[in-house]
């Protein structure tokens, strides 16, 4: 699986949008962009995924650039409970593909 | 969403003893599960892929004789840390995909097991 690069940490004020970037310049054509997050001392939680179109669900929005070399996860109205480590991972959908976690971005939401 | 449950959530054991951690898919069948280990302030590191009815596939550098994996049913995989030592103290997490191989979209994770070896 191709590698991703994320900033190690970010801050966000409660109620504001949190925009978490991810670079994946070597992404292959059939690799999806997945986002998971891990709240302290818990197992990771799936957030969203996409191939090339922008995606939105009840948790977040995913914006993927046209060349697919980078993406941004948007939490539209961050709350204190969104404080977590966010992981951007590339892998193929379909099949039992193992997830390889990078260092992720530690997002701190403050009052 | 699908639920993956781990047990125990915390365990303290003496050095030299063995500890078994269970990972169950509660509302779906999982032919494949994954085991991760996470040290403080570090990311998750994949240890092995657990396959129902066959041998697990271990990642490079993971001792298969120390970390025994058994996936005897479609809803249960176990990880046994044998002859545990303090350096095995870590947060162990399992995951599984729901649905068939052609339909999986996201992985579901257990809540993790914190192992402390004293």
JSON list of C-alpha atoms in Angstrom, two decimals:
[
{"chain": "A", "resi": 1, "resn": "UNK", "atom": "CA", "xyz": [0.00, 0.00, 0.00]},
{"chain": "A", "resi": 2, "resn": "UNK", "atom": "CA", "xyz": [1.18, 3.52, -0.79]},
{"chain": "A", "resi": 3, "resn": "UNK", "atom": "CA", "xyz": [2.38, 5.76, 2.01]},
{"chain": "A", "resi": 4, "resn": "UNK", "atom": "CA", "xyz": [0.60, 8.78, 3.49]},
{"chain": "A", "resi": 5, "resn": "UNK", "atom": "CA", "xyz": [1.99, 11.88, 5.17]},
{"chain": "A", "resi": 6, "resn": "UNK", "atom": "CA", "xyz": [0.10, 13.78, 7.85]},
{"chain": "A", "resi": 7, "resn": "UNK", "atom": "CA", "xyz": [1.05, 16.64, 10.18]},
{"chain": "A", "resi": 8, "resn": "UNK", "atom": "CA", "xyz": [1.87, 15.27, 13.65]},
{"chain": "A", "resi": 9, "resn": "UNK", "atom": "CA", "xyz": [-0.50, 17.58, 15.49]},
{"chain": "A", "resi": 10, "resn": "UNK", "atom": "CA", "xyz": [-3.20, 20.21, 15.04]},
{"chain": "A", "resi": 11, "resn": "UNK", "atom": "CA", "xyz": [-5.35, 22.40, 17.24]},
{"chain": "A", "resi": 12, "resn": "UNK", "atom": "CA", "xyz": [-8.93, 23.46, 16.73]},
{"chain": "A", "resi": 13, "resn": "UNK", "atom": "CA", "xyz": [-11.38, 25.60, 18.68]},
{"chain": "A", "resi": 14, "resn": "UNK", "atom": "CA", "xyz": [-14.60, 23.96, 19.74]},
{"chain": "A", "resi": 15, "resn": "UNK", "atom": "CA", "xyz": [-17.41, 24.66, 17.29]},
{"chain": "A", "resi": 16, "resn": "UNK", "atom": "CA", "xyz": [-15.07, 25.48, 14.43]},
{"chain": "A", "resi": 17, "resn": "UNK", "atom": "CA", "xyz": [-14.29, 23.28, 11.46]},
{"chain": "A", "resi": 18, "resn": "UNK", "atom": "CA", "xyz": [-11.26, 21.02, 11.74]},
{"chain": "A", "resi": 19, "resn": "UNK", "atom": "CA", "xyz": [-9.47, 20.41, 8.44]},
{"chain": "A", "resi": 20, "resn": "UNK", "atom": "CA", "xyz": [-7.00, 17.56, 8.55]},
{"chain": "A", "resi": 21, "resn": "UNK", "atom": "CA", "xyz": [-4.73, 17.18, 5.52]},
{"chain": "A", "resi": 22, "resn": "UNK", "atom": "CA", "xyz": [-3.17, 14.04, 4.12]},
{"chain": "A", "resi": 23, "resn": "UNK", "atom": "CA", "xyz": [-0.66, 13.68, 1.31]},
{"chain": "A", "resi": 24, "resn": "UNK", "atom": "CA", "xyz": [-0.55, 10.50, -0.74]},
{"chain": "A", "resi": 25, "resn": "UNK", "atom": "CA", "xyz": [1.36, 11.37, -3.89]},
{"chain": "A", "resi": 26, "resn": "UNK", "atom": "CA", "xyz": [2.09, 7.73, -4.81]},
{"chain": "A", "resi": 27, "resn": "UNK", "atom": "CA", "xyz": [-1.49, 6.52, -4.57]},
{"chain": "A", "resi": 28, "resn": "UNK", "atom": "CA", "xyz": [-2.39, 3.93, -7.19]},
{"chain": "A", "resi": 29, "resn": "UNK", "atom": "CA", "xyz": [-5.53, 4.01, -9.29]},
{"chain": "A", "resi": 30, "resn": "UNK", "atom": "CA", "xyz": [-7.53, 1.50, -7.32]},
{"chain": "A", "resi": 31, "resn": "UNK", "atom": "CA", "xyz": [-6.50, 2.52, -3.83]},
{"chain": "A", "resi": 32, "resn": "UNK", "atom": "CA", "xyz": [-9.09, 4.14, -1.62]},
{"chain": "A", "resi": 33, "resn": "UNK", "atom": "CA", "xyz": [-8.46, 6.85, 0.97]},
{"chain": "A", "resi": 34, "resn": "UNK", "atom": "CA", "xyz": [-9.71, 5.75, 4.40]},
{"chain": "A", "resi": 35, "resn": "UNK", "atom": "CA", "xyz": [-9.86, 7.77, 7.60]},
{"chain": "A", "resi": 36, "resn": "UNK", "atom": "CA", "xyz": [-9.97, 6.30, 11.08]},
{"chain": "A", "resi": 37, "resn": "UNK", "atom": "CA", "xyz": [-9.58, 7.94, 14.45]},
{"chain": "A", "resi": 38, "resn": "UNK", "atom": "CA", "xyz": [-8.46, 6.68, 17.83]},
{"chain": "A", "resi": 39, "resn": "UNK", "atom": "CA", "xyz": [-9.65, 8.27, 21.00]},
{"chain": "A", "resi": 40, "resn": "UNK", "atom": "CA", "xyz": [-7.29, 7.73, 23.91]},
{"chain": "A", "resi": 41, "resn": "UNK", "atom": "CA", "xyz": [-7.10, 4.13, 25.13]},
{"chain": "A", "resi": 42, "resn": "UNK", "atom": "CA", "xyz": [-9.78, 2.89, 22.74]},
{"chain": "A", "resi": 43, "resn": "UNK", "atom": "CA", "xyz": [-9.74, 0.92, 19.50]},
{"chain": "A", "resi": 44, "resn": "UNK", "atom": "CA", "xyz": [-9.78, 2.90, 16.25]},
{"chain": "A", "resi": 45, "resn": "UNK", "atom": "CA", "xyz": [-13.09, 4.00, 14.77]},
{"chain": "A", "resi": 46, "resn": "UNK", "atom": "CA", "xyz": [-13.93, 4.21, 11.08]},
{"chain": "A", "resi": 47, "resn": "UNK", "atom": "CA", "xyz": [-14.86, 7.68, 9.87]},
{"chain": "A", "resi": 48, "resn": "UNK", "atom": "CA", "xyz": [-15.15, 7.79, 6.09]},
{"chain": "A", "resi": 49, "resn": "UNK", "atom": "CA", "xyz": [-13.55, 6.63, 2.86]},
{"chain": "A", "resi": 50, "resn": "UNK", "atom": "CA", "xyz": [-13.50, 7.60, -0.81]},
{"chain": "A", "resi": 51, "resn": "UNK", "atom": "CA", "xyz": [-11.90, 6.85, -4.16]},
{"chain": "A", "resi": 52, "resn": "UNK", "atom": "CA", "xyz": [-12.00, 10.07, -6.15]},
{"chain": "A", "resi": 53, "resn": "UNK", "atom": "CA", "xyz": [-15.29, 11.80, -5.45]},
{"chain": "A", "resi": 54, "resn": "UNK", "atom": "CA", "xyz": [-15.87, 13.89, -2.37]},
{"chain": "A", "resi": 55, "resn": "UNK", "atom": "CA", "xyz": [-17.79, 12.06, 0.31]},
{"chain": "A", "resi": 56, "resn": "UNK", "atom": "CA", "xyz": [-19.91, 13.14, 3.26]},
{"chain": "A", "resi": 57, "resn": "UNK", "atom": "CA", "xyz": [-21.52, 11.25, 6.09]},
{"chain": "A", "resi": 58, "resn": "UNK", "atom": "CA", "xyz": [-22.86, 12.08, 9.52]},
{"chain": "A", "resi": 59, "resn": "UNK", "atom": "CA", "xyz": [-19.39, 12.30, 10.99]},
{"chain": "A", "resi": 60, "resn": "UNK", "atom": "CA", "xyz": [-17.30, 14.14, 8.42]},
{"chain": "A", "resi": 61, "resn": "UNK", "atom": "CA", "xyz": [-16.59, 15.16, 4.85]},
{"chain": "A", "resi": 62, "resn": "UNK", "atom": "CA", "xyz": [-13.74, 13.91, 2.71]},
{"chain": "A", "resi": 63, "resn": "UNK", "atom": "CA", "xyz": [-12.33, 16.11, -0.03]},
{"chain": "A", "resi": 64, "resn": "UNK", "atom": "CA", "xyz": [-10.00, 14.40, -2.51]},
{"chain": "A", "resi": 65, "resn": "UNK", "atom": "CA", "xyz": [-8.04, 16.47, -5.02]},
{"chain": "A", "resi": 66, "resn": "UNK", "atom": "CA", "xyz": [-8.58, 15.82, -8.69]},
{"chain": "A", "resi": 67, "resn": "UNK", "atom": "CA", "xyz": [-5.14, 14.25, -9.10]},
{"chain": "A", "resi": 68, "resn": "UNK", "atom": "CA", "xyz": [-5.82, 12.17, -5.95]},
{"chain": "A", "resi": 69, "resn": "UNK", "atom": "CA", "xyz": [-2.45, 13.04, -4.50]},
{"chain": "A", "resi": 70, "resn": "UNK", "atom": "CA", "xyz": [-3.91, 14.59, -1.38]},
{"chain": "A", "resi": 71, "resn": "UNK", "atom": "CA", "xyz": [-7.09, 14.73, 0.63]},
{"chain": "A", "resi": 72, "resn": "UNK", "atom": "CA", "xyz": [-8.63, 16.61, 3.53]},
{"chain": "A", "resi": 73, "resn": "UNK", "atom": "CA", "xyz": [-10.87, 15.31, 6.27]},
{"chain": "A", "resi": 74, "resn": "UNK", "atom": "CA", "xyz": [-13.28, 17.95, 7.51]},
{"chain": "A", "resi": 75, "resn": "UNK", "atom": "CA", "xyz": [-15.05, 17.81, 10.86]},
{"chain": "A", "resi": 76, "resn": "UNK", "atom": "CA", "xyz": [-17.54, 20.64, 10.32]},
{"chain": "A", "resi": 77, "resn": "UNK", "atom": "CA", "xyz": [-18.19, 21.57, 13.95]},
{"chain": "A", "resi": 78, "resn": "UNK", "atom": "CA", "xyz": [-15.53, 20.10, 16.18]},
{"chain": "A", "resi": 79, "resn": "UNK", "atom": "CA", "xyz": [-16.39, 19.20, 19.75]},
{"chain": "A", "resi": 80, "resn": "UNK", "atom": "CA", "xyz": [-14.18, 18.28, 22.67]},
{"chain": "A", "resi": 81, "resn": "UNK", "atom": "CA", "xyz": [-15.06, 14.63, 22.03]},
{"chain": "A", "resi": 82, "resn": "UNK", "atom": "CA", "xyz": [-13.36, 14.85, 18.64]},
{"chain": "A", "resi": 83, "resn": "UNK", "atom": "CA", "xyz": [-9.98, 15.09, 20.35]},
{"chain": "A", "resi": 84, "resn": "UNK", "atom": "CA", "xyz": [-8.18, 12.02, 19.01]},
{"chain": "A", "resi": 85, "resn": "UNK", "atom": "CA", "xyz": [-5.46, 10.75, 16.69]},
{"chain": "A", "resi": 86, "resn": "UNK", "atom": "CA", "xyz": [-6.67, 10.72, 13.10]},
{"chain": "A", "resi": 87, "resn": "UNK", "atom": "CA", "xyz": [-5.20, 8.25, 10.63]},
{"chain": "A", "resi": 88, "resn": "UNK", "atom": "CA", "xyz": [-5.29, 8.55, 6.85]},
{"chain": "A", "resi": 89, "resn": "UNK", "atom": "CA", "xyz": [-4.76, 5.13, 5.29]},
{"chain": "A", "resi": 90, "resn": "UNK", "atom": "CA", "xyz": [-4.71, 3.90, 1.71]},
{"chain": "A", "resi": 91, "resn": "UNK", "atom": "CA", "xyz": [-5.89, 0.46, 0.80]},
{"chain": "A", "resi": 92, "resn": "UNK", "atom": "CA", "xyz": [-7.86, -1.52, -1.70]},
{"chain": "A", "resi": 93, "resn": "UNK", "atom": "CA", "xyz": [-11.54, -1.98, -1.05]},
{"chain": "A", "resi": 94, "resn": "UNK", "atom": "CA", "xyz": [-12.75, -5.54, -1.36]},
{"chain": "A", "resi": 95, "resn": "UNK", "atom": "CA", "xyz": [-10.84, -8.46, 0.00]},
{"chain": "A", "resi": 96, "resn": "UNK", "atom": "CA", "xyz": [-9.51, -8.78, 3.51]},
{"chain": "A", "resi": 97, "resn": "UNK", "atom": "CA", "xyz": [-6.84, -6.15, 3.23]},
{"chain": "A", "resi": 98, "resn": "UNK", "atom": "CA", "xyz": [-4.72, -5.42, 6.26]},
{"chain": "A", "resi": 99, "resn": "UNK", "atom": "CA", "xyz": [-4.60, -1.82, 7.42]},
{"chain": "A", "resi": 100, "resn": "UNK", "atom": "CA", "xyz": [-1.17, -0.33, 7.94]},
{"chain": "A", "resi": 101, "resn": "UNK", "atom": "CA", "xyz": [-1.25, 2.65, 10.29]},
{"chain": "A", "resi": 102, "resn": "UNK", "atom": "CA", "xyz": [1.10, 5.60, 10.01]},
{"chain": "A", "resi": 103, "resn": "UNK", "atom": "CA", "xyz": [1.77, 8.10, 12.76]},
{"chain": "A", "resi": 104, "resn": "UNK", "atom": "CA", "xyz": [-1.48, 10.02, 12.23]},
{"chain": "A", "resi": 105, "resn": "UNK", "atom": "CA", "xyz": [-2.42, 13.54, 13.32]},
{"chain": "A", "resi": 106, "resn": "UNK", "atom": "CA", "xyz": [-3.12, 14.26, 16.95]},
{"chain": "A", "resi": 107, "resn": "UNK", "atom": "CA", "xyz": [-6.05, 16.70, 16.94]},
{"chain": "A", "resi": 108, "resn": "UNK", "atom": "CA", "xyz": [-6.67, 18.70, 20.10]},
{"chain": "A", "resi": 109, "resn": "UNK", "atom": "CA", "xyz": [-10.01, 20.48, 20.31]},
{"chain": "A", "resi": 110, "resn": "UNK", "atom": "CA", "xyz": [-10.02, 23.19, 22.95]},
{"chain": "A", "resi": 111, "resn": "UNK", "atom": "CA", "xyz": [-12.84, 25.25, 24.47]},
{"chain": "B", "resi": 1, "resn": "UNK", "atom": "CA", "xyz": [-22.44, -0.79, 12.84]},
{"chain": "B", "resi": 2, "resn": "UNK", "atom": "CA", "xyz": [-20.81, -4.14, 13.39]},
{"chain": "B", "resi": 3, "resn": "UNK", "atom": "CA", "xyz": [-19.38, -4.87, 16.84]},
{"chain": "B", "resi": 4, "resn": "UNK", "atom": "CA", "xyz": [-16.07, -6.41, 17.73]},
{"chain": "B", "resi": 5, "resn": "UNK", "atom": "CA", "xyz": [-15.55, -7.21, 21.39]},
{"chain": "B", "resi": 6, "resn": "UNK", "atom": "CA", "xyz": [-12.30, -7.95, 23.19]},
{"chain": "B", "resi": 7, "resn": "UNK", "atom": "CA", "xyz": [-11.85, -9.60, 26.55]},
{"chain": "B", "resi": 8, "resn": "UNK", "atom": "CA", "xyz": [-10.36, -8.82, 28.97]},
{"chain": "B", "resi": 9, "resn": "UNK", "atom": "CA", "xyz": [-10.03, -5.05, 28.67]},
{"chain": "B", "resi": 10, "resn": "UNK", "atom": "CA", "xyz": [-7.22, -5.05, 31.22]},
{"chain": "B", "resi": 11, "resn": "UNK", "atom": "CA", "xyz": [-4.98, -7.78, 32.55]},
{"chain": "B", "resi": 12, "resn": "UNK", "atom": "CA", "xyz": [-2.01, -7.86, 34.86]},
{"chain": "B", "resi": 13, "resn": "UNK", "atom": "CA", "xyz": [0.11, -10.99, 34.90]},
{"chain": "B", "resi": 14, "resn": "UNK", "atom": "CA", "xyz": [3.35, -12.18, 36.39]},
{"chain": "B", "resi": 15, "resn": "UNK", "atom": "CA", "xyz": [6.46, -12.50, 34.30]},
{"chain": "B", "resi": 16, "resn": "UNK", "atom": "CA", "xyz": [6.75, -15.98, 32.79]},
{"chain": "B", "resi": 17, "resn": "UNK", "atom": "CA", "xyz": [3.04, -16.71, 32.68]},
{"chain": "B", "resi": 18, "resn": "UNK", "atom": "CA", "xyz": [0.80, -16.82, 29.62]},
{"chain": "B", "resi": 19, "resn": "UNK", "atom": "CA", "xyz": [-2.15, -14.60, 28.88]},
{"chain": "B", "resi": 20, "resn": "UNK", "atom": "CA", "xyz": [-5.02, -15.22, 26.47]},
{"chain": "B", "resi": 21, "resn": "UNK", "atom": "CA", "xyz": [-6.91, -12.38, 24.82]},
{"chain": "B", "resi": 22, "resn": "UNK", "atom": "CA", "xyz": [-10.21, -13.03, 23.05]},
{"chain": "B", "resi": 23, "resn": "UNK", "atom": "CA", "xyz": [-11.61, -11.16, 20.07]},
{"chain": "B", "resi": 24, "resn": "UNK", "atom": "CA", "xyz": [-15.22, -11.79, 19.10]},
{"chain": "B", "resi": 25, "resn": "UNK", "atom": "CA", "xyz": [-17.33, -10.52, 16.23]},
{"chain": "B", "resi": 26, "resn": "UNK", "atom": "CA", "xyz": [-20.72, -10.17, 17.88]},
{"chain": "B", "resi": 27, "resn": "UNK", "atom": "CA", "xyz": [-23.12, -9.72, 14.99]},
{"chain": "B", "resi": 28, "resn": "UNK", "atom": "CA", "xyz": [-21.25, -10.94, 11.95]},
{"chain": "B", "resi": 29, "resn": "UNK", "atom": "CA", "xyz": [-18.93, -13.70, 10.86]},
{"chain": "B", "resi": 30, "resn": "UNK", "atom": "CA", "xyz": [-15.31, -12.88, 10.29]},
{"chain": "B", "resi": 31, "resn": "UNK", "atom": "CA", "xyz": [-13.12, -15.31, 8.39]},
{"chain": "B", "resi": 32, "resn": "UNK", "atom": "CA", "xyz": [-10.22, -12.92, 8.83]},
{"chain": "B", "resi": 33, "resn": "UNK", "atom": "CA", "xyz": [-9.21, -10.90, 11.85]},
{"chain": "B", "resi": 34, "resn": "UNK", "atom": "CA", "xyz": [-6.15, -8.78, 12.53]},
{"chain": "B", "resi": 35, "resn": "UNK", "atom": "CA", "xyz": [-4.10, -8.31, 15.67]},
{"chain": "B", "resi": 36, "resn": "UNK", "atom": "CA", "xyz": [-2.25, -5.10, 16.46]},
{"chain": "B", "resi": 37, "resn": "UNK", "atom": "CA", "xyz": [0.02, -3.96, 19.25]},
{"chain": "B", "resi": 38, "resn": "UNK", "atom": "CA", "xyz": [0.39, -0.36, 20.36]},
{"chain": "B", "resi": 39, "resn": "UNK", "atom": "CA", "xyz": [3.02, 1.06, 22.70]},
{"chain": "B", "resi": 40, "resn": "UNK", "atom": "CA", "xyz": [2.43, 4.37, 24.52]},
{"chain": "B", "resi": 41, "resn": "UNK", "atom": "CA", "xyz": [2.39, 7.41, 22.23]},
{"chain": "B", "resi": 42, "resn": "UNK", "atom": "CA", "xyz": [3.00, 5.21, 19.18]},
{"chain": "B", "resi": 43, "resn": "UNK", "atom": "CA", "xyz": [0.83, 4.08, 16.30]},
{"chain": "B", "resi": 44, "resn": "UNK", "atom": "CA", "xyz": [-0.73, 0.67, 15.88]},
{"chain": "B", "resi": 45, "resn": "UNK", "atom": "CA", "xyz": [1.62, -2.00, 14.63]},
{"chain": "B", "resi": 46, "resn": "UNK", "atom": "CA", "xyz": [0.15, -4.95, 12.78]},
{"chain": "B", "resi": 47, "resn": "UNK", "atom": "CA", "xyz": [1.26, -8.22, 14.32]},
{"chain": "B", "resi": 48, "resn": "UNK", "atom": "CA", "xyz": [-0.59, -10.88, 12.39]},
{"chain": "B", "resi": 49, "resn": "UNK", "atom": "CA", "xyz": [-3.55, -11.82, 10.24]},
{"chain": "B", "resi": 50, "resn": "UNK", "atom": "CA", "xyz": [-5.77, -14.47, 11.77]},
{"chain": "B", "resi": 51, "resn": "UNK", "atom": "CA", "xyz": [-7.50, -16.82, 9.34]},
{"chain": "B", "resi": 52, "resn": "UNK", "atom": "CA", "xyz": [-10.37, -19.07, 10.37]},
{"chain": "B", "resi": 53, "resn": "UNK", "atom": "CA", "xyz": [-9.44, -22.71, 10.05]},
{"chain": "B", "resi": 54, "resn": "UNK", "atom": "CA", "xyz": [-5.84, -22.12, 9.02]},
{"chain": "B", "resi": 55, "resn": "UNK", "atom": "CA", "xyz": [-2.57, -20.80, 10.32]},
{"chain": "B", "resi": 56, "resn": "UNK", "atom": "CA", "xyz": [-2.12, -17.15, 11.07]},
{"chain": "B", "resi": 57, "resn": "UNK", "atom": "CA", "xyz": [0.14, -15.00, 8.93]},
{"chain": "B", "resi": 58, "resn": "UNK", "atom": "CA", "xyz": [2.67, -13.09, 11.00]},
{"chain": "B", "resi": 59, "resn": "UNK", "atom": "CA", "xyz": [4.32, -9.81, 10.10]},
{"chain": "B", "resi": 60, "resn": "UNK", "atom": "CA", "xyz": [8.07, -9.65, 9.88]},
{"chain": "B", "resi": 61, "resn": "UNK", "atom": "CA", "xyz": [9.74, -9.55, 13.25]},
{"chain": "B", "resi": 62, "resn": "UNK", "atom": "CA", "xyz": [6.77, -10.97, 15.19]},
{"chain": "B", "resi": 63, "resn": "UNK", "atom": "CA", "xyz": [7.57, -14.25, 16.95]},
{"chain": "B", "resi": 64, "resn": "UNK", "atom": "CA", "xyz": [4.87, -16.75, 16.10]},
{"chain": "B", "resi": 65, "resn": "UNK", "atom": "CA", "xyz": [5.84, -19.06, 18.96]},
{"chain": "B", "resi": 66, "resn": "UNK", "atom": "CA", "xyz": [5.46, -16.25, 21.44]},
{"chain": "B", "resi": 67, "resn": "UNK", "atom": "CA", "xyz": [2.22, -14.81, 20.12]},
{"chain": "B", "resi": 68, "resn": "UNK", "atom": "CA", "xyz": [-0.03, -17.79, 19.46]},
{"chain": "B", "resi": 69, "resn": "UNK", "atom": "CA", "xyz": [-3.11, -17.09, 17.40]},
{"chain": "B", "resi": 70, "resn": "UNK", "atom": "CA", "xyz": [-6.08, -19.41, 17.13]},
{"chain": "B", "resi": 71, "resn": "UNK", "atom": "CA", "xyz": [-9.10, -18.68, 14.95]},
{"chain": "B", "resi": 72, "resn": "UNK", "atom": "CA", "xyz": [-11.23, -21.73, 15.54]},
{"chain": "B", "resi": 73, "resn": "UNK", "atom": "CA", "xyz": [-14.60, -20.27, 14.62]},
{"chain": "B", "resi": 74, "resn": "UNK", "atom": "CA", "xyz": [-16.05, -17.57, 12.42]},
{"chain": "B", "resi": 75, "resn": "UNK", "atom": "CA", "xyz": [-16.67, -15.32, 15.41]},
{"chain": "B", "resi": 76, "resn": "UNK", "atom": "CA", "xyz": [-13.66, -15.87, 17.66]},
{"chain": "B", "resi": 77, "resn": "UNK", "atom": "CA", "xyz": [-9.94, -15.33, 17.40]},
{"chain": "B", "resi": 78, "resn": "UNK", "atom": "CA", "xyz": [-7.60, -15.60, 20.37]},
{"chain": "B", "resi": 79, "resn": "UNK", "atom": "CA", "xyz": [-4.13, -14.22, 20.93]},
{"chain": "B", "resi": 80, "resn": "UNK", "atom": "CA", "xyz": [-2.03, -15.92, 23.60]},
{"chain": "B", "resi": 81, "resn": "UNK", "atom": "CA", "xyz": [1.08, -14.16, 24.82]},
{"chain": "B", "resi": 82, "resn": "UNK", "atom": "CA", "xyz": [3.28, -16.98, 26.04]},
{"chain": "B", "resi": 83, "resn": "UNK", "atom": "CA", "xyz": [5.93, -16.63, 28.74]},
{"chain": "B", "resi": 84, "resn": "UNK", "atom": "CA", "xyz": [5.16, -12.95, 29.05]},
{"chain": "B", "resi": 85, "resn": "UNK", "atom": "CA", "xyz": [7.86, -10.49, 30.02]},
{"chain": "B", "resi": 86, "resn": "UNK", "atom": "CA", "xyz": [7.63, -6.82, 31.02]},
{"chain": "B", "resi": 87, "resn": "UNK", "atom": "CA", "xyz": [8.56, -5.75, 27.49]},
{"chain": "B", "resi": 88, "resn": "UNK", "atom": "CA", "xyz": [5.37, -7.44, 26.26]},
{"chain": "B", "resi": 89, "resn": "UNK", "atom": "CA", "xyz": [3.34, -4.91, 28.22]},
{"chain": "B", "resi": 90, "resn": "UNK", "atom": "CA", "xyz": [1.30, -3.09, 25.62]},
{"chain": "B", "resi": 91, "resn": "UNK", "atom": "CA", "xyz": [-2.16, -2.30, 24.26]},
{"chain": "B", "resi": 92, "resn": "UNK", "atom": "CA", "xyz": [-3.38, -5.15, 22.04]},
{"chain": "B", "resi": 93, "resn": "UNK", "atom": "CA", "xyz": [-6.19, -4.50, 19.55]},
{"chain": "B", "resi": 94, "resn": "UNK", "atom": "CA", "xyz": [-8.04, -6.75, 17.15]},
{"chain": "B", "resi": 95, "resn": "UNK", "atom": "CA", "xyz": [-10.08, -5.88, 14.10]},
{"chain": "B", "resi": 96, "resn": "UNK", "atom": "CA", "xyz": [-12.32, -7.54, 11.55]},
{"chain": "B", "resi": 97, "resn": "UNK", "atom": "CA", "xyz": [-14.24, -6.72, 8.41]},
{"chain": "B", "resi": 98, "resn": "UNK", "atom": "CA", "xyz": [-17.94, -7.43, 8.26]},
{"chain": "B", "resi": 99, "resn": "UNK", "atom": "CA", "xyz": [-19.57, -8.73, 5.16]},
{"chain": "B", "resi": 100, "resn": "UNK", "atom": "CA", "xyz": [-18.06, -10.88, 2.47]},
{"chain": "B", "resi": 101, "resn": "UNK", "atom": "CA", "xyz": [-14.68, -10.28, 0.89]},
{"chain": "B", "resi": 102, "resn": "UNK", "atom": "CA", "xyz": [-16.27, -8.55, -2.03]},
{"chain": "B", "resi": 103, "resn": "UNK", "atom": "CA", "xyz": [-18.30, -6.18, 0.09]},
{"chain": "B", "resi": 104, "resn": "UNK", "atom": "CA", "xyz": [-16.12, -5.04, 2.94]},
{"chain": "B", "resi": 105, "resn": "UNK", "atom": "CA", "xyz": [-15.81, -1.31, 3.25]},
{"chain": "B", "resi": 106, "resn": "UNK", "atom": "CA", "xyz": [-14.47, -0.59, 6.71]},
{"chain": "B", "resi": 107, "resn": "UNK", "atom": "CA", "xyz": [-12.76, -2.44, 9.52]},
{"chain": "B", "resi": 108, "resn": "UNK", "atom": "CA", "xyz": [-14.25, -2.66, 12.99]},
{"chain": "B", "resi": 109, "resn": "UNK", "atom": "CA", "xyz": [-11.97, -2.65, 15.99]},
{"chain": "B", "resi": 110, "resn": "UNK", "atom": "CA", "xyz": [-12.22, -4.08, 19.46]},
{"chain": "B", "resi": 111, "resn": "UNK", "atom": "CA", "xyz": [-11.86, -1.80, 22.44]},
{"chain": "B", "resi": 112, "resn": "UNK", "atom": "CA", "xyz": [-8.37, -3.09, 23.10]},
{"chain": "B", "resi": 113, "resn": "UNK", "atom": "CA", "xyz": [-6.70, -5.04, 25.90]},
{"chain": "B", "resi": 114, "resn": "UNK", "atom": "CA", "xyz": [-4.11, -3.40, 28.10]},
{"chain": "B", "resi": 115, "resn": "UNK", "atom": "CA", "xyz": [-1.58, -5.99, 29.20]},
{"chain": "B", "resi": 116, "resn": "UNK", "atom": "CA", "xyz": [0.78, -5.25, 32.07]},
{"chain": "B", "resi": 117, "resn": "UNK", "atom": "CA", "xyz": [3.45, -7.81, 32.89]},
{"chain": "B", "resi": 118, "resn": "UNK", "atom": "CA", "xyz": [5.00, -7.42, 36.33]}
]
